[in-house]
Amino acid sequence: MTPDHAADPGGRTAASTGDMSPEEFRREAHRLADWIAEYFAHPEQFPVLAQVHPGEIASALPSAAPEQGDDMSAIVADFERVLVPGLTHWNHPGFFAYFAITASGPGILADLLSSALNQQAMLWRTSPAATELEAVALGWLRQMLGLPEAFEGVIYDTASVSSLHALAAAREAAVVGVREHGLSGRDMPPVSVYCSEHAHSSIDKAVILLGLGHASLRKIPADAEFRLRPDALAAAIADDRRAGRLPVAVVATVGTTSTTSVDPVPEIADICERERMWLHVDAAYGGAAALVPGWEWVMRGCDRADSVVVNPHKWLFVPFDLSAFYCRRMDVIRAAFSLVPEYLRTTDPGDVKNLMDTGIQLGRRFRSLKLWMVLRYFGQEGMRARIAEHMRLARQFAAWVDADPAFERMAPVPMSVVCFRAVPPGPGHTEAELERLNATLLDRVNASGEVFLSHTKLGGRYVLRLAVGNLRTTGQHLRRAWDLLKASAEELASGRA
Ligand code: PLP
C-alpha cells in the first residue's frame, strides 16, 4: 500500500490522511527507539534527581503552540535540550526514594503498542481483546498473589483510584439508598471508616471525596512495629457504635508507605466479619513480596477481604500507571457504578463484561497489554527472582546500618525499604537537632545526583528511607549510596559541612 503524499508547509511529507506518513513514522520511531536504548544502556548519564529550579523548564518553552507544525527533528532536539534536564530519573539505579520502580522493556513496548492501537475498552465490543486480556492477565497475577478465584479483577490507573472504588462499594453496601439519595439531609447515623495511623493518604482523600467527611476516618494506633493494633480497632468500633455511628469499612495495609509494615489482616478480618464491615486491603506496594517463596505470609488473610489493591506499577516492573483492583463483591461495585445510557446499549450477550460498568471511568486504555507482556517476558520465576534480590539488597543495607554506631535503624525491614537515621557521636542530641542533621544529610546526598533518597516521620522522629525497587540497582549502587551517606554524615558531625 503506497500512501498518497503531499509536501506540507514545513517541507515534510504528510500522508493524505493528515497524519505523519508511515515512512516518517518508521524513521522517527527508530530514532526514538535508539534514544531509549541508549538511555537504558547508560542510565547513570543523568543526575537521578532533576537539578533545575522551579519555573526553569516552563520559561524555556514558548507560551503558545506554533502556528505552523514543527519538524520532528526540532521537537526531539527540544525534548533533549529543555525537558531531559528537568526529568527526575525514576529508572536510575540510584533512585531509592519513595518506592523505587522500573519501566521495564516489555512494558515500554506494550505501552507503545497500546498507544498505537488506541483501544478504548469501555464496552466489550469496543475492544474484545483489551476486555478479555484484562481478565486473563489479572487472573494470572491473582494466582501469583495467592488470592482465590472468587476475586474478580479490574484495572484502574492508580491505587488511590482503586481504594476510592473500594470505599465507594463499602458505602454502597452499608448505606441503603445512597446511590439514589446521597448522604446529605437524610435521617441516618454518621459513618466511620478505620485505618492505621500509617495508612496512605489516598484513604483520607477517598473518604473526603465520597462525602463521608475527613472526620469519619478513624486513625487506629499502631504497635511498636508500625502495624495496626486490632485491640485498638475493636475498641474504636465499639466506641463509635455506642455513640450511634455506623462503622462501614476497615482499610488494612500490606506494606505501609513509611516502613512497609504489614497490618495483621487475619485478626482484622475477624473483626470485619463480626461487625459486618467491608475489609479493603491496600497492598499497593507490598503485595508483590508475596510472589517470593517464604513471603506468602504478607498476603495472609487477604482471601477474606472484600477487596484488595496491588500496584504492578510499583514493584512488578510495569511502567506507570497500572493498579490491579480485586474484589470478591464486584456486584456491589457494579451496583454503585453501572449506568448505561441509550447510546452505549448493545445487543451483545448478557454475560459479556463491559469494563465501563466497573468504575467511574467510561473510557479504558489497553493497560492489560503491559501487565501481560511483563508477566510473559519475565515469567513467574523471573519476577520472583528480581523481587527477592531487591529484598536481599535492602537487608544488606540494613546490616551496614546496624553495624555502624553513627547510624540507627528505625524500623524492621520486612520488604525492600530501610528506615534509618544518622546519630552523631556524643550524648544528648535533641530530636530537633537530629531532624536538622538528617534533613541536611538528605539534601547533601541528593545533591550529588548519584542517589535519591526520601524521608518520613515515625513517632514524630525524622527518618531517612532507602527503597530498593529498580531492576538496574545492584550491590554497587547500594554501596555507593552508603559511602555517600557515611562521608556526608562524618562531614556534618565534624562541622566540616
Ligand atoms: N497505597 C500505598 C501503601 C502507597 O504507598 C501508595 C503510594 O506510594 C498508594 C497507596 C498510592 O499509590 P498511587 O500513586 O498508585 O495512587
XYZ file of C-alpha atoms and ligand atoms in Angstrom:
513
model
C 0.000 0.000 0.000
C 1.592 3.294 -1.107
C 0.078 6.286 0.619
C -0.557 9.424 -1.313
C 1.965 12.057 -0.241
C 1.933 15.807 -0.368
C 4.521 18.248 0.887
C 3.227 20.396 3.785
C 4.428 23.939 4.536
C 7.121 22.597 6.880
C 8.666 20.664 3.994
C 7.658 17.322 5.483
C 5.836 14.644 3.578
C 2.445 14.201 5.174
C 0.201 11.373 4.142
C -3.133 12.358 2.671
C -4.622 11.039 5.922
C -3.398 14.185 7.635
C -1.149 12.191 9.949
C 2.543 11.542 9.840
C 3.373 9.315 6.872
C 4.299 5.693 7.561
C 7.832 6.383 6.300
C 8.290 9.314 8.631
C 6.784 7.343 11.490
C 9.170 4.469 10.893
C 12.158 6.829 10.776
C 11.184 8.765 13.898
C 10.198 5.641 15.831
C 13.604 4.130 15.093
C 15.271 7.323 16.182
C 13.379 7.320 19.490
C 13.924 3.582 19.970
C 17.655 4.266 19.619
C 17.379 7.137 22.089
C 15.593 4.901 24.627
C 18.042 2.025 24.141
C 20.935 4.425 24.728
C 19.181 5.868 27.762
C 18.902 2.395 29.284
C 22.430 1.445 28.253
C 23.762 4.351 30.325
C 21.125 5.027 32.961
C 23.597 6.945 35.107
C 24.449 9.549 32.465
C 21.896 11.930 34.027
C 21.591 13.058 37.655
C 18.887 10.965 39.298
C 17.189 13.989 40.868
C 16.481 16.832 38.435
C 18.868 19.720 39.134
C 16.618 22.522 37.891
C 14.850 25.380 39.647
C 11.061 25.790 39.773
C 9.837 27.517 36.606
C 13.039 26.877 34.654
C 11.500 24.371 32.264
C 8.310 26.313 31.599
C 10.216 29.537 30.940
C 12.380 27.787 28.324
C 9.303 26.924 26.261
C 7.143 29.183 24.065
C 3.957 30.383 25.722
C 1.772 29.381 22.747
C 1.651 26.466 20.323
C 3.398 27.044 16.971
C 1.159 28.342 14.210
C 2.866 26.078 11.680
C 3.726 22.482 12.534
C 7.285 21.742 13.580
C 9.628 19.140 12.264
C 10.117 16.063 14.468
C 13.891 16.652 14.495
C 13.331 20.080 16.032
C 10.802 18.699 18.517
C 13.109 15.881 19.608
C 16.021 18.311 19.868
C 13.959 20.471 22.243
C 12.928 17.410 24.178
C 16.608 16.674 24.793
C 17.664 20.288 25.353
C 14.798 21.551 27.514
C 12.899 18.620 29.003
C 15.534 15.998 29.741
C 17.346 18.237 32.269
C 14.010 18.584 34.047
C 13.492 14.848 34.446
C 13.937 13.075 37.726
C 15.085 9.660 36.585
C 12.884 7.000 38.139
C 14.769 4.462 36.000
C 18.139 5.463 37.508
C 19.710 2.654 39.561
C 20.442 5.215 42.280
C 16.745 6.001 42.703
C 15.990 4.951 46.296
C 13.225 7.449 47.150
C 9.526 6.808 47.886
C 9.002 3.395 46.287
C 11.604 2.747 43.604
C 10.038 1.454 40.389
C 11.014 0.323 36.892
C 9.678 0.863 33.395
C 10.857 -2.475 32.007
C 11.496 -3.111 28.307
C 8.482 -5.350 27.679
C 6.225 -2.902 29.484
C 7.509 0.043 27.441
C 6.973 -1.827 24.183
C 3.459 -2.741 25.287
C 2.705 0.918 26.021
C 3.924 1.842 22.558
C 1.586 -0.701 21.011
C -1.231 0.365 23.272
C -0.887 3.977 22.159
C -0.655 2.956 18.520
C -3.766 0.790 18.715
C -5.663 3.448 20.681
C -8.052 0.901 22.108
C -10.859 2.300 24.180
C -12.326 -0.623 26.064
C -15.476 0.893 27.553
C -17.599 -1.901 26.073
C -16.579 -5.440 25.254
C -17.345 -4.725 21.586
C -15.145 -1.633 21.507
C -12.195 -3.880 22.320
C -12.856 -7.563 22.932
C -9.085 -8.151 23.179
C -8.464 -5.451 25.790
C -11.521 -6.544 27.790
C -10.638 -10.219 27.807
C -6.880 -9.786 28.206
C -7.563 -7.682 31.310
C -9.385 -10.637 32.887
C -6.685 -13.093 31.822
C -3.679 -11.031 32.967
C -5.362 -10.147 36.265
C -6.190 -13.832 36.722
C -2.500 -14.719 36.332
C -1.474 -12.082 38.841
C -4.235 -13.115 41.251
C -2.883 -16.659 41.329
C 0.659 -15.388 41.869
C -0.603 -13.347 44.830
C -2.345 -16.384 46.310
C -5.837 -14.871 46.066
C -8.749 -17.236 45.354
C -10.796 -17.273 42.153
C -13.684 -15.557 43.922
C -11.804 -12.280 43.404
C -12.695 -10.607 40.130
C -10.177 -8.075 38.885
C -10.319 -4.748 37.145
C -7.522 -2.347 36.221
C -7.591 1.280 37.326
C -4.830 3.827 36.901
C -3.601 4.155 40.493
C -4.060 2.689 43.957
C -5.724 5.926 45.021
C -8.471 5.259 42.492
C -8.662 1.556 43.425
C -9.141 2.406 47.097
C -11.683 5.084 46.211
C -13.729 2.452 44.391
C -13.359 0.049 47.329
C -14.710 2.602 49.770
C -17.463 3.621 47.352
C -18.513 -0.037 47.339
C -18.368 -0.155 51.140
C -20.623 2.904 51.271
C -22.969 1.364 48.707
C -23.193 -1.856 50.749
C -23.707 -0.145 54.116
C -25.881 2.893 53.389
C -29.256 1.924 51.973
C -30.272 4.083 49.025
C -27.025 6.065 48.887
C -26.852 5.845 45.120
C -30.293 7.362 44.740
C -30.478 9.778 47.638
C -26.875 10.516 48.586
C -25.871 11.244 52.166
C -26.947 14.786 52.866
C -30.211 15.760 54.516
C -31.054 12.204 55.468
C -32.024 10.757 58.789
C -29.083 8.386 59.143
C -26.168 7.960 61.534
C -22.745 9.341 60.603
C -20.488 6.643 59.158
C -16.954 5.703 60.234
C -14.040 4.219 58.292
C -10.927 2.816 60.008
C -7.300 2.505 59.017
C -3.956 2.565 60.764
C -2.158 5.777 61.557
C 0.330 4.596 58.884
C -2.222 4.122 56.084
C -1.612 6.035 52.866
C -3.115 9.495 52.383
C -5.179 8.147 49.470
C -7.548 6.707 52.081
C -8.058 10.169 53.565
C -8.749 11.548 50.105
C -11.245 8.762 49.362
C -13.401 9.448 52.428
C -13.285 13.169 51.675
C -14.319 12.635 48.066
C -17.088 10.174 48.965
C -18.746 12.788 51.137
C -18.132 10.844 54.346
C -16.089 13.722 55.766
C -12.455 13.561 56.802
C -13.546 13.339 60.441
C -15.202 9.997 59.678
C -11.753 8.412 59.222
C -10.503 6.866 62.447
C -6.717 6.527 62.513
C -6.043 3.496 64.698
C -2.763 3.433 66.619
C -0.049 1.020 65.535
C 2.186 -1.252 67.614
C 5.941 -0.848 68.048
C 6.462 -2.367 64.585
C 4.054 0.074 62.907
C 1.219 -2.460 62.448
C -2.405 -1.595 63.145
C -3.444 -2.786 66.619
C -6.552 -4.995 66.340
C -7.460 -4.393 70.016
C -7.482 -0.629 69.393
C -9.541 -1.167 66.234
C -12.147 -3.245 68.079
C -12.313 -0.629 70.852
C -12.759 2.238 68.371
C -15.579 0.407 66.589
C -17.302 -0.317 69.924
C -16.950 3.341 70.956
C -18.442 4.500 67.671
C -21.356 2.086 67.902
C -22.092 3.311 71.432
C -22.019 6.861 70.107
C -24.593 5.948 67.458
C -22.235 5.957 64.485
C -22.261 3.424 61.637
C -18.886 1.679 61.107
C -18.696 0.723 57.423
C -15.157 -0.234 56.428
C -11.627 -1.008 57.555
C -8.595 -0.447 55.340
C -5.662 -2.699 56.250
C -2.262 -2.079 54.688
C 0.172 -4.715 53.464
C 3.362 -2.727 53.064
C 2.784 0.706 54.587
C 4.292 3.654 52.793
C 6.717 4.702 55.507
C 8.091 1.369 56.713
C 6.393 -1.420 54.663
C 4.899 -2.826 57.867
C 2.141 -5.383 57.371
C -1.104 -4.984 59.309
C -2.443 -8.203 60.922
C -5.050 -8.900 58.245
C -6.394 -12.199 59.711
C -7.271 -10.522 63.021
C -8.708 -7.516 61.217
C -10.768 -9.859 59.010
C -12.193 -11.473 62.175
C -13.332 -8.069 63.370
C -14.802 -7.113 59.992
C -16.735 -10.373 59.779
C -18.087 -9.948 63.301
C -19.014 -6.331 62.713
C -20.240 -6.874 59.124
C -17.888 -4.289 57.730
C -16.147 -4.060 54.358
C -12.468 -5.010 54.524
C -10.245 -3.388 51.924
C -6.553 -4.295 51.820
C -4.106 -1.756 50.425
C -1.275 -3.993 49.211
C -0.306 -1.442 46.556
C 3.381 -1.942 47.194
C 3.658 -4.948 49.492
C 1.557 -7.427 47.527
C 4.499 -8.034 45.197
C 6.533 -9.521 48.067
C 4.042 -12.406 48.262
C 5.413 -13.731 44.963
C 8.628 -14.733 46.716
C 8.746 -18.147 48.418
C 8.839 -17.533 52.160
C 6.960 -14.208 51.871
C 3.490 -15.592 51.134
C 2.644 -14.578 54.696
C 2.355 -10.917 53.711
C -0.965 -11.695 51.997
C -2.212 -13.962 54.791
C -5.878 -13.261 55.495
C -6.359 -11.260 52.292
C -8.508 -14.063 50.888
C -11.092 -12.962 53.467
C -11.046 -9.330 52.389
C -13.802 -7.813 50.276
C -11.298 -6.000 48.099
C -7.552 -5.824 47.586
C -5.365 -3.459 45.570
C -1.899 -4.336 44.257
C 0.031 -1.926 42.018
C 2.046 -3.584 39.254
C 3.481 -0.129 38.535
C 5.162 -0.150 41.925
C 7.194 -3.321 42.329
C 6.206 -5.500 39.384
C 8.177 -3.669 36.674
C 5.156 -2.393 34.765
C 5.585 1.222 33.566
C 3.420 3.755 35.355
C 0.409 3.540 35.548
C -1.430 0.321 36.333
C -3.260 -0.591 39.511
C -4.847 -4.044 39.908
C -8.055 -3.977 41.923
C -9.526 -7.288 43.092
C -12.982 -7.589 44.569
C -14.944 -10.517 45.939
C -18.126 -8.479 45.557
C -17.785 -6.863 42.146
C -21.597 -6.900 42.006
C -21.506 -4.120 44.621
C -19.047 -2.127 42.508
C -21.388 -2.587 39.545
C -24.408 -1.595 41.648
C -22.580 1.590 42.590
C -21.203 2.491 39.173
C -23.081 0.861 36.326
C -25.172 3.310 34.320
C -25.908 2.591 30.676
C -27.218 5.424 28.521
C -29.069 4.516 25.325
C -26.126 5.365 23.096
C -23.991 2.725 24.850
C -26.545 -0.086 24.831
C -25.526 -3.166 22.875
C -27.048 -6.393 21.679
C -24.085 -8.388 22.986
C -24.967 -11.427 25.138
C -25.838 -10.583 28.752
C -22.835 -12.384 30.213
C -20.440 -10.131 28.309
C -18.463 -7.860 30.657
C -18.273 -4.205 29.819
C -15.443 -2.527 31.703
C -17.333 0.763 31.908
C -19.650 -0.920 34.449
C -16.869 -1.403 36.995
C -15.957 2.145 37.832
C -16.333 5.861 37.326
C -14.262 5.919 34.146
C -16.010 5.336 30.848
C -13.003 5.040 28.544
C -10.332 2.481 29.370
C -6.835 2.253 27.989
C -5.331 -1.070 26.935
C -3.315 -1.246 30.167
C -3.587 -5.020 30.456
C -1.234 -5.359 27.476
C 1.742 -4.213 29.524
C 0.890 -6.403 32.508
C 0.526 -9.399 30.207
C 3.760 -8.690 28.331
C 5.756 -8.111 31.530
C 4.469 -11.327 33.149
C 5.126 -13.312 29.972
C 8.555 -11.852 29.354
C 9.958 -12.344 32.863
C 7.848 -15.360 33.803
C 6.847 -16.126 37.365
C 10.335 -17.324 38.174
C 11.911 -14.162 36.788
C 9.544 -11.924 38.740
C 10.222 -13.833 41.959
C 13.989 -13.695 41.482
C 14.021 -9.950 40.892
C 11.839 -9.103 43.881
C 13.833 -11.476 46.105
C 17.047 -9.740 45.020
C 15.641 -6.332 45.973
C 14.773 -7.660 49.405
C 18.263 -9.125 49.735
C 19.818 -5.778 48.857
C 17.648 -3.997 51.434
C 18.703 -6.471 54.126
C 22.318 -5.895 53.134
C 21.893 -2.139 53.561
C 20.138 -2.672 56.899
C 23.104 -4.789 58.043
C 25.509 -1.910 57.251
C 23.315 0.485 59.223
C 23.097 -1.925 62.149
C 26.864 -2.399 62.249
C 27.660 1.326 62.268
C 27.398 3.264 65.555
C 26.991 6.527 63.624
C 23.650 5.305 62.284
C 20.499 3.900 63.788
C 17.839 1.704 62.178
C 14.349 2.998 62.859
C 12.073 0.136 61.726
C 12.113 -3.554 60.816
C 12.824 -4.385 57.155
C 10.167 -6.862 56.056
C 10.494 -5.997 52.343
C 12.811 -3.683 50.414
C 12.696 -0.412 52.369
C 15.125 0.578 55.125
C 14.284 3.368 57.596
C 17.294 4.778 59.408
C 18.976 7.961 60.568
C 22.394 9.310 61.377
C 23.209 9.796 65.054
C 26.384 11.804 65.620
C 28.680 10.648 68.409
C 28.171 12.111 71.869
C 25.147 12.206 74.117
C 22.180 14.472 74.411
C 21.039 15.268 70.875
C 17.532 16.640 70.827
C 15.014 15.392 68.263
C 15.086 18.836 66.658
C 18.875 18.627 66.243
C 18.666 15.133 64.797
C 15.980 16.234 62.378
C 18.078 19.175 61.189
C 21.135 16.987 60.804
C 19.341 14.247 58.876
C 17.443 16.686 56.667
C 20.770 18.324 55.771
C 22.320 14.920 55.175
C 19.462 14.016 52.844
C 19.843 17.244 50.868
C 23.580 16.707 50.535
C 23.446 13.147 49.245
C 20.569 14.012 46.915
C 22.519 16.980 45.539
C 25.221 14.530 44.417
C 22.994 13.464 41.528
C 24.139 9.897 42.131
C 21.404 8.816 44.526
C 17.961 9.994 45.538
C 16.501 9.060 48.930
C 13.407 10.396 50.702
C 12.283 10.726 54.298
C 9.345 10.151 56.610
C 8.476 10.644 60.257
C 7.948 7.791 62.685
C 6.541 8.628 66.090
C 7.422 12.257 65.427
C 11.047 11.381 64.613
C 12.594 12.367 61.282
C 13.767 9.258 59.445
C 15.553 8.622 56.136
C 14.144 5.993 53.793
C 16.029 3.892 51.270
C 13.793 1.886 48.938
C 15.150 -0.710 46.522
C 12.906 -1.476 43.551
C 14.652 -0.651 40.296
C 15.772 -3.524 38.087
C 19.121 -1.858 37.386
C 20.053 -1.329 41.029
C 22.970 -3.554 42.071
C 25.022 -4.037 45.191
C 27.466 -1.444 43.835
C 24.797 1.243 43.687
C 23.768 0.400 47.210
C 27.382 0.576 48.363
C 27.753 3.967 46.691
C 24.653 5.242 48.498
C 26.062 4.003 51.796
C 29.503 5.557 51.143
C 27.911 8.906 50.284
C 25.746 8.810 53.393
C 28.675 7.899 55.617
C 31.018 10.517 54.184
C 28.390 13.271 54.386
C 27.378 12.257 57.915
C 31.020 12.369 59.031
C 31.480 15.824 57.487
C 28.363 17.102 59.174
C 29.295 15.605 62.545
C 32.760 17.123 62.418
C 31.365 20.506 61.472
C 33.121 20.449 58.108
C 29.878 20.722 56.204
N -1.067 2.863 49.000
C 0.195 2.791 49.437
C 0.534 1.855 50.548
C 1.179 3.585 48.851
O 2.429 3.548 49.311
C 0.819 4.446 47.787
C 1.837 5.282 47.128
O 3.017 5.167 47.357
C -0.509 4.485 47.370
C -1.428 3.685 48.003
C -0.948 5.392 46.261
O -0.479 4.901 45.067
P -0.908 5.524 43.659
O 0.149 6.502 43.299
O -0.956 4.349 42.737
O -2.248 6.162 43.840
